[in-house]
Short mmCIF file of C-alpha atoms in Angstrom, two decimals:
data_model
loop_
_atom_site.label_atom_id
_atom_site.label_comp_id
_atom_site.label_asym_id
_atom_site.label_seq_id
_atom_site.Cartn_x
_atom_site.Cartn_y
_atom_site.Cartn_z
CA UNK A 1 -9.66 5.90 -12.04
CA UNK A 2 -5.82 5.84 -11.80
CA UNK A 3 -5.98 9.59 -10.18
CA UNK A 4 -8.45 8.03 -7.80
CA UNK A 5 -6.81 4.73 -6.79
CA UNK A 6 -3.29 6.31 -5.96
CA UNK A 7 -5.43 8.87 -4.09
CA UNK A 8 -7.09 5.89 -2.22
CA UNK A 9 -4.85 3.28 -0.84
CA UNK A 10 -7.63 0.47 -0.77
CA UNK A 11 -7.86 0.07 -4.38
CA UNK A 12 -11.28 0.18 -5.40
CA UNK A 13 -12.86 -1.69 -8.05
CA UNK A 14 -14.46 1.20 -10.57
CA UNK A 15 -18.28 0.47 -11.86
CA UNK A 16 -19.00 1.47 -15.41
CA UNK A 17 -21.95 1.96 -17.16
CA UNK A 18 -22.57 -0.74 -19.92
CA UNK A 19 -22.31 1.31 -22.76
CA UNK A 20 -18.90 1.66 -21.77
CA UNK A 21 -18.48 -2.50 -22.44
CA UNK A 22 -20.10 -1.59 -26.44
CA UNK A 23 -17.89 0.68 -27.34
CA UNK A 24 -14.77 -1.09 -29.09
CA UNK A 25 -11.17 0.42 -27.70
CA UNK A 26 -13.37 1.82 -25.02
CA UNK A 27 -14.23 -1.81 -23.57
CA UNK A 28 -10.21 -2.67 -23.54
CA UNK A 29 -9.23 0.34 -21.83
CA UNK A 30 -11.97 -0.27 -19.22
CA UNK A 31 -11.38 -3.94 -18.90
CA UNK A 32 -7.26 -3.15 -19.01
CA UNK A 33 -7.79 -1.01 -15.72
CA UNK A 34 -10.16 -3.20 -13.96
CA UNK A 35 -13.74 -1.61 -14.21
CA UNK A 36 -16.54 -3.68 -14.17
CA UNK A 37 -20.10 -3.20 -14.98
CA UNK A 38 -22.48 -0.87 -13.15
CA UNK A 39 -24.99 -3.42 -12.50
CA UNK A 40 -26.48 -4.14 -9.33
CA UNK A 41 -25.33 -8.11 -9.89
CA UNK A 42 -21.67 -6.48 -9.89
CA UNK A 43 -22.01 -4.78 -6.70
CA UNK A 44 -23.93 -7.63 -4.98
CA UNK A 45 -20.71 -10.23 -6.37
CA UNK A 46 -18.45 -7.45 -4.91
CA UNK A 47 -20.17 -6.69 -1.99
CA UNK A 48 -16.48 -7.09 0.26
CA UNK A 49 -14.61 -4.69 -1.97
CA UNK A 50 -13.96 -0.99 -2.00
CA UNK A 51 -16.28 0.35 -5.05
CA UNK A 52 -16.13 3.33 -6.56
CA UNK A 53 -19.43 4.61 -7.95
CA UNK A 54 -19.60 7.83 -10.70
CA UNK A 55 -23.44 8.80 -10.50
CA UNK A 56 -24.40 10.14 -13.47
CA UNK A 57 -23.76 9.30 -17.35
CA UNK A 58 -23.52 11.12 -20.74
CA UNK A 59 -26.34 12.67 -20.21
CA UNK A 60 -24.94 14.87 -17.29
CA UNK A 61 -21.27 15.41 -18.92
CA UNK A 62 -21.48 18.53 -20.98
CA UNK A 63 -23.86 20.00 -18.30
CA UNK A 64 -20.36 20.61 -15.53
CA UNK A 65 -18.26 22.94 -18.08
CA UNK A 66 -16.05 24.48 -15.79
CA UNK A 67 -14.41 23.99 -12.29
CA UNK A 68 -16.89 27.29 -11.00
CA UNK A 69 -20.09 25.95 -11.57
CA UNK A 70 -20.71 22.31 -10.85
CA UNK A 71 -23.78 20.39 -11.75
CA UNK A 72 -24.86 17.32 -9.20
CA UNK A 73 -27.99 15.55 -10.76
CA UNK A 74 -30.26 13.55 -8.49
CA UNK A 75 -29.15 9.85 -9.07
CA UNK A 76 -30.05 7.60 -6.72
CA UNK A 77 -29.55 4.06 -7.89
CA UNK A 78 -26.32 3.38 -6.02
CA UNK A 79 -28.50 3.94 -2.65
CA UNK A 80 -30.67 1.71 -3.19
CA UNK A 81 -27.86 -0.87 -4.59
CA UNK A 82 -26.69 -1.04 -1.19
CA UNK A 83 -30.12 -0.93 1.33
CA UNK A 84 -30.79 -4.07 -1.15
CA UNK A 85 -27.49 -5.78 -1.28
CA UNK A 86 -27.73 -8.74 1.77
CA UNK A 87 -24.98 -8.22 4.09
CA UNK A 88 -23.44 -5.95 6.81
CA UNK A 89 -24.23 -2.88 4.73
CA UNK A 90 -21.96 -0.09 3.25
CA UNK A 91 -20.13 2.48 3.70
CA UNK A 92 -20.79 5.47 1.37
CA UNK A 93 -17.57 7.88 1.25
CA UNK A 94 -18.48 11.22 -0.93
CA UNK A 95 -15.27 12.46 -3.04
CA UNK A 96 -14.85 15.40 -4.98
CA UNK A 97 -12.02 15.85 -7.94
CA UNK A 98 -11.57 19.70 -8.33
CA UNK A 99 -10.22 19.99 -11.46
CA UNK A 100 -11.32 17.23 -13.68
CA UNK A 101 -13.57 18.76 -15.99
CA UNK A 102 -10.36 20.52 -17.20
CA UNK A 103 -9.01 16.92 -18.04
CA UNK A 104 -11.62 16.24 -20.82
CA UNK A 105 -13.81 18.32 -22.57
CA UNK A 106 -16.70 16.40 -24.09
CA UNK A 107 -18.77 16.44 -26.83
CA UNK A 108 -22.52 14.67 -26.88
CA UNK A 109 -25.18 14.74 -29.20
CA UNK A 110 -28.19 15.05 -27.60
CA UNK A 111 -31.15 13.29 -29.78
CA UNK A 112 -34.22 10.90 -28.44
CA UNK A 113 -33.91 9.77 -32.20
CA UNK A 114 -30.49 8.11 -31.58
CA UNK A 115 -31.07 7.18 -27.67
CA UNK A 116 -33.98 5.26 -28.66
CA UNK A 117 -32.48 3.31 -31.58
CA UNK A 118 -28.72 2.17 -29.84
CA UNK A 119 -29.77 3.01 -25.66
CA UNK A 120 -27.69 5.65 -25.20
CA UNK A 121 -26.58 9.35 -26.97
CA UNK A 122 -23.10 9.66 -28.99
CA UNK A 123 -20.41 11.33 -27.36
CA UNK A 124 -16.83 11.41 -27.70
CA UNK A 125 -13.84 12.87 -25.03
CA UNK A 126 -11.42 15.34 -26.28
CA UNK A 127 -8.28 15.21 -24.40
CA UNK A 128 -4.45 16.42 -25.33
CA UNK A 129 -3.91 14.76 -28.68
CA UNK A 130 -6.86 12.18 -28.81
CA UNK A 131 -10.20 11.10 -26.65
CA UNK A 132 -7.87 8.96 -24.19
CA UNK A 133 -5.11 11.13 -23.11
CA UNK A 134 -5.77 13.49 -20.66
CA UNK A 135 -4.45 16.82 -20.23
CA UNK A 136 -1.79 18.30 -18.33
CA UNK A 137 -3.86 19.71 -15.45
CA UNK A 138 -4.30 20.27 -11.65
CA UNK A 139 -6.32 18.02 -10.15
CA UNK A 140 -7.47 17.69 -6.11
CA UNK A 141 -9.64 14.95 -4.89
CA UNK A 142 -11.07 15.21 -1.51
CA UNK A 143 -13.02 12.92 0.78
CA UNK A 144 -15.59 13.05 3.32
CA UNK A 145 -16.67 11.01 5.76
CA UNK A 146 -18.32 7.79 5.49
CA UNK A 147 -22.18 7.36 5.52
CA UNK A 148 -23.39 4.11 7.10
CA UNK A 149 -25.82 2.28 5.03
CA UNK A 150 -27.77 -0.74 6.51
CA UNK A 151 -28.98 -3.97 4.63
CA UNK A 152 -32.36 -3.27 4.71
CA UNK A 153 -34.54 -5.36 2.33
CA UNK A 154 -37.89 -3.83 2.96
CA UNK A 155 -37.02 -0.19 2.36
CA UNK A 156 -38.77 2.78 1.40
CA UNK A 157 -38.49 5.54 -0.58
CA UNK A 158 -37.75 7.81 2.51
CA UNK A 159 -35.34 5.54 3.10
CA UNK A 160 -33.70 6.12 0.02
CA UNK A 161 -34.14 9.85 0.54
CA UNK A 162 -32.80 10.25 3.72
CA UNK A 163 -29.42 8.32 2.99
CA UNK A 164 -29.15 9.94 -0.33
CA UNK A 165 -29.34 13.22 1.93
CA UNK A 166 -26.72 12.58 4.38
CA UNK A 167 -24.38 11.88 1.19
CA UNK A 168 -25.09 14.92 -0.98
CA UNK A 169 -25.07 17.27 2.57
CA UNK A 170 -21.59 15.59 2.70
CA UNK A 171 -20.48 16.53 -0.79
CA UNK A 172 -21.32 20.02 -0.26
CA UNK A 173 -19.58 20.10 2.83
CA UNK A 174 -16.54 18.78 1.67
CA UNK A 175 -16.86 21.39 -1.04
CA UNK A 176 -17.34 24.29 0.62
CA UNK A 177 -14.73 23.38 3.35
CA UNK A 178 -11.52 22.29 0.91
CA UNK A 179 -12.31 25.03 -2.20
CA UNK A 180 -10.75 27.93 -0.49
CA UNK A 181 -7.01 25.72 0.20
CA UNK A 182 -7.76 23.96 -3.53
CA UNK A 183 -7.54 28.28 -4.26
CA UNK A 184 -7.40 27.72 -7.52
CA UNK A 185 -11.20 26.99 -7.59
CA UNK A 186 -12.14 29.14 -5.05
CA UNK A 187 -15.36 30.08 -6.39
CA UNK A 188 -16.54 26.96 -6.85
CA UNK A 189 -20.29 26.34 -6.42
CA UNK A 190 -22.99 23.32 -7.02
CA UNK A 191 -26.20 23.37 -8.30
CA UNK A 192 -28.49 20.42 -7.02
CA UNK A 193 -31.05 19.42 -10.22
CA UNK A 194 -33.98 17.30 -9.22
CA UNK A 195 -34.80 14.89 -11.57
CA UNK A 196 -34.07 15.12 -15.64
#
C-alpha cells in the first residue's frame, strides 16, 4: 500500500479482506495505514474515492512463487461491486507490481478442517526479520489504462464477463509490454486459472 500510493498521486483508499480486521497487530497496522474493509457497503460509502482493489486472498498467495511465473485467479467480485454501485460508474485501472512476491514469502496451511471452523486458512508473511518488514527488493508497478464501468443495476453475467475481460486483456498487456524495460523479469509470464 505505501509502494502503491507514492506510485499513485491520488491516494487511494486500500480494501482489505475482513480477516485482515480479526487478526490482532494485523487490524492496527491495517487501520494505522488507512485500509478499510472489502465489503461492497465500503465501496458503495466510498464510491467518490480512488480504491484500490487486490483480487484474490490467502488462498491464491503461495500459488505466485516467483517473479517468472505469475498466477491470476478468476475473481470477479470487484466487477460486479461497481455495475451495482448507483452512480456515474467506475473507472477500473489494472496495475502490476513486478517484484513483490520477492517482498514476502508466505506460508499457508491449506485445510477445509480449519477454513470451516474460523472462515478462513492460517497463514503467516515472512519478511526481513519478522512477518511485517519487508525486504530489501526491486520493485516496479505499472499501470494501464482505465476501463469504463457503467452503473448498471440490471446486469448480467455477460456483463460481468465482458468487463472482467477488457481488465484482465489489460493486465496482460501491460505485462507483456513493460517486462522487457523491468529486464530484470524479463521472462515473466501469467497463467489465467478459471475458477478454484
Amino acid at each position: 500500500a505505501m509502494s502503491f500510493a507514492a506510485f499513485n498521486p491520488w491516494n487511494p483508499m486500500m480494501l482489505m479482506a475482513d480477516v485482515c480486521f480479526r487478526v490482532p497487530i494485523t487490524r492496527e497496522l491495517a487501520l494505522w495505514f488507512g485500509c478499510v474493509n472489502a465489503s461492497r457497503k465500503s465501496v458503495q460509502a466510498l464510491k467518490h474515492r480512488h480504491i484500490m482493489v487486490l483480487p484474490g486472498g490467502v488462498r491464491e498467495m503461495g500459488l505466485s512463487t516467483d517473479n517468472d511465473h505469475v498466477i491470476v485467479v478468476q475473481r470477479k467480485g470487484f466487477v460486479r461491486t461497481a455495475l451495482e454501485t448507483p452512480g456515474e460508474g467506475f473507472h477500473i485501472v489494472p496495475v502490476f507490481g513486478f517484484g513483490v512476491n520477492n517482498v514476502h514469502s508466505h506460508l499457508t496451511l491449506r485445510s477445509e478442517f480449519v477454513k470451516k471452523i474460523i472462515g478462513f486458512n492460517l497463514f503467516t508473511s515472512v519478511g526481513r526479520t519478522d512477518p511485517w518488514a519487508p525486504r530489501v527488493t526491486r520493485v516496479c508497478h505499472v499501470s494501464g489504462s482505465p476501463i469504463y464501468v457503467p452503473y448498471k443495476p440490471d446486469f448480467t453475467e455477460s456483463d460481468v464477463e465482458l468487463y472482467y475481460n477488457k481488465f484482465y486483456d489489460e493486465l496482460k498487456r501491460i505485462v507483456n509490454k513493460h517486462k522487457a524495460e523491468c529486464s530484470f523479469h524479463a521472462n515473466t509470464e501469467m497463467e489465467y486459472v478459471v475458477g478454484w
